[in-house]
């Protein structure tokens, strides 16, 4: 049995933990299959492509210092994409000021582009958010956001690229 654990979005409120082999849930986020290969970029290729800070956050599951990210106060209309693979993740229409020190969003463009996983690092339990396409660490999601979702995606600026568009 696969020991890799995920947080099932459909069971988010109950904080159920499920393995890949149990992903027969009807919710859209639960789409990974056991052994599915998302991205085969090597560690050396990531080191060459990303800055040191991007590599630390995206590939080593680090966190940028709060209130330091370039996109924290961005008020332009557009799309926030994964810095590693350019998968479209968040819209500026879902961005809000949470006061946390990181860009915050109350919903993703498409939940299928994200993976939610239980993170028990640093002496606490949180839900980590990763890019589904390249498995890049983006940040965490909390159940204390605004309506209509009640979610707060707290995302590292360095894990995102921003493209200004007319929405």
Coordinates of C-alpha atoms in Angstrom, one line a residue:
X1 CA 0.0 0.0 0.0
X2 CA 1.3 3.5 -0.9
X3 CA 2.2 5.4 2.2
X4 CA 2.1 8.8 0.5
X5 CA -0.7 10.8 2.2
X6 CA -3.0 13.5 0.7
X7 CA -5.7 15.7 2.1
X8 CA -8.9 15.1 0.2
X9 CA -10.5 18.4 -0.7
X10 CA -13.9 16.9 -0.5
X11 CA -13.3 16.0 3.1
X12 CA -11.4 19.2 3.9
X13 CA -13.7 20.1 6.8
X14 CA -13.2 16.7 8.5
X15 CA -9.5 16.7 7.7
X16 CA -9.6 13.1 6.5
X17 CA -6.2 11.7 5.3
X18 CA -6.2 9.4 2.4
X19 CA -3.6 7.4 0.5
X20 CA -3.3 7.4 -3.3
X21 CA -4.9 4.0 -3.5
X22 CA -8.0 5.4 -1.8
X23 CA -8.5 8.2 -4.3
X24 CA -11.9 7.1 -5.6
X25 CA -13.6 10.2 -4.2
X26 CA -16.1 12.1 -6.3
X27 CA -14.5 15.5 -5.7
X28 CA -12.4 16.9 -8.6
X29 CA -9.2 17.5 -6.6
X30 CA -8.8 13.8 -6.0
X31 CA -7.5 12.9 -9.4
X32 CA -4.0 11.5 -8.9
X33 CA -3.4 7.8 -9.4
X34 CA -0.9 5.6 -7.6
X35 CA 2.5 6.0 -9.3
X36 CA 1.5 8.7 -11.7
X37 CA 4.5 10.6 -12.9
X38 CA 3.8 14.3 -13.1
X39 CA 7.1 15.8 -14.1
X40 CA 10.5 14.2 -14.8
X41 CA 12.6 17.3 -14.5
X42 CA 15.8 16.4 -12.7
X43 CA 17.0 18.2 -9.5
X44 CA 20.0 19.6 -11.5
X45 CA 17.7 21.0 -14.1
X46 CA 15.5 22.7 -11.4
X47 CA 18.7 24.2 -9.9
X48 CA 19.7 25.7 -13.3
X49 CA 16.2 27.0 -14.1
X50 CA 15.3 28.6 -10.8
X51 CA 16.9 31.2 -8.6
X52 CA 18.3 30.1 -5.2
X53 CA 15.2 31.4 -3.4
X54 CA 12.8 29.8 -5.9
X55 CA 14.6 26.5 -5.6
X56 CA 14.5 26.6 -1.8
X57 CA 10.7 27.4 -1.7
X58 CA 9.5 25.3 -4.7
X59 CA 11.7 22.2 -4.6
X60 CA 12.7 22.1 -0.9
X61 CA 9.3 23.1 0.5
X62 CA 10.7 26.3 2.1
X63 CA 8.9 29.6 2.9
X64 CA 9.9 33.1 1.9
X65 CA 10.0 35.6 4.7
X66 CA 6.6 37.3 5.3
X67 CA 6.0 40.7 3.8
X68 CA 9.0 40.4 1.4
X69 CA 7.4 38.9 -1.7
X70 CA 7.2 41.0 -4.9
X71 CA 3.6 39.9 -5.6
X72 CA 2.2 40.6 -2.1
X73 CA 0.9 44.1 -2.9
X74 CA 0.2 43.5 -6.6
X75 CA -3.1 45.0 -7.5
X76 CA -3.0 44.5 -11.2
X77 CA -5.6 42.3 -13.0
X78 CA -4.2 39.0 -14.3
X79 CA -3.2 35.4 -13.8
X80 CA -0.8 33.9 -11.3
X81 CA 1.0 30.8 -12.7
X82 CA 3.5 28.3 -11.3
X83 CA 7.0 29.7 -11.7
X84 CA 8.3 26.2 -12.5
X85 CA 5.8 25.0 -15.2
X86 CA 3.5 27.9 -16.0
X87 CA 0.4 26.1 -14.9
X88 CA -2.3 28.7 -14.3
X89 CA -3.2 28.6 -10.6
X90 CA -4.9 31.8 -9.3
X91 CA -6.7 34.8 -10.7
X92 CA -6.3 38.4 -9.4
X93 CA -10.1 38.4 -8.9
X94 CA -9.7 35.9 -6.1
X95 CA -6.8 37.7 -4.4
X96 CA -7.3 39.5 -1.1
X97 CA -5.3 41.1 1.7
X98 CA -5.2 38.6 4.5
X99 CA -2.5 40.5 6.5
X100 CA -0.5 37.3 6.7
X101 CA 2.5 38.6 4.7
X102 CA 2.0 36.4 1.7
X103 CA -0.3 36.7 -1.4
X104 CA -3.6 35.2 -0.4
X105 CA -6.4 33.8 -2.6
X106 CA -9.9 32.5 -1.7
X107 CA -10.0 30.1 -4.6
X108 CA -7.9 28.6 -7.4
X109 CA -8.6 29.0 -11.1
X110 CA -9.0 25.2 -11.4
X111 CA -8.7 23.0 -8.3
X112 CA -7.5 20.2 -10.6
X113 CA -4.2 22.1 -11.0
X114 CA -3.5 21.8 -7.3
X115 CA -2.6 19.0 -4.8
X116 CA -3.5 19.4 -1.1
X117 CA -1.3 17.3 1.2
X118 CA -1.1 17.1 5.0
X119 CA 2.1 18.9 6.3
X120 CA 3.2 18.1 9.8
X121 CA 6.5 20.0 9.7
X122 CA 7.6 22.7 12.2
X123 CA 5.5 21.2 15.0
X124 CA 2.1 22.0 13.5
X125 CA -0.4 20.4 11.1
X126 CA -1.3 22.3 8.0
X127 CA -2.5 21.6 4.5
X128 CA 0.3 22.1 2.0
X129 CA -0.5 23.2 -1.6
X130 CA 1.5 21.9 -4.5
X131 CA 1.3 22.4 -8.3
X132 CA -0.2 19.2 -9.7
X133 CA 1.8 19.5 -13.0
X134 CA 5.3 19.8 -11.5
X135 CA 4.9 19.0 -7.8
X136 CA 6.2 22.4 -6.8
X137 CA 5.5 23.6 -3.3
X138 CA 3.4 26.8 -3.4
X139 CA 2.3 27.4 0.2
X140 CA -0.6 26.3 2.4
X141 CA -4.3 26.6 2.5
X142 CA -6.3 27.4 5.7
X143 CA -10.0 27.3 6.5
X144 CA -10.2 30.9 7.7
X145 CA -10.6 32.8 4.4
X146 CA -13.4 35.0 3.2
X147 CA -16.7 34.0 1.5
X148 CA -17.7 32.5 -0.8
X149 CA -15.2 29.6 -0.1
X150 CA -13.9 30.2 3.4
X151 CA -10.5 29.3 2.2
X152 CA -7.2 31.2 2.4
X153 CA -4.5 30.0 0.0
X154 CA -1.4 31.5 1.5
X155 CA 1.1 31.3 -1.4
X156 CA 4.8 32.2 -1.6
X157 CA 5.4 35.0 -4.1
X158 CA 8.6 33.3 -5.5
X159 CA 6.5 30.3 -6.4
X160 CA 4.4 32.4 -8.8
X161 CA 4.7 34.3 -12.1
X162 CA 2.2 37.0 -12.8
X163 CA 0.9 37.8 -16.2
X164 CA -1.2 41.0 -16.6
X165 CA -4.4 40.4 -18.6
X166 CA -7.8 41.9 -19.1
X167 CA -10.1 39.6 -17.1

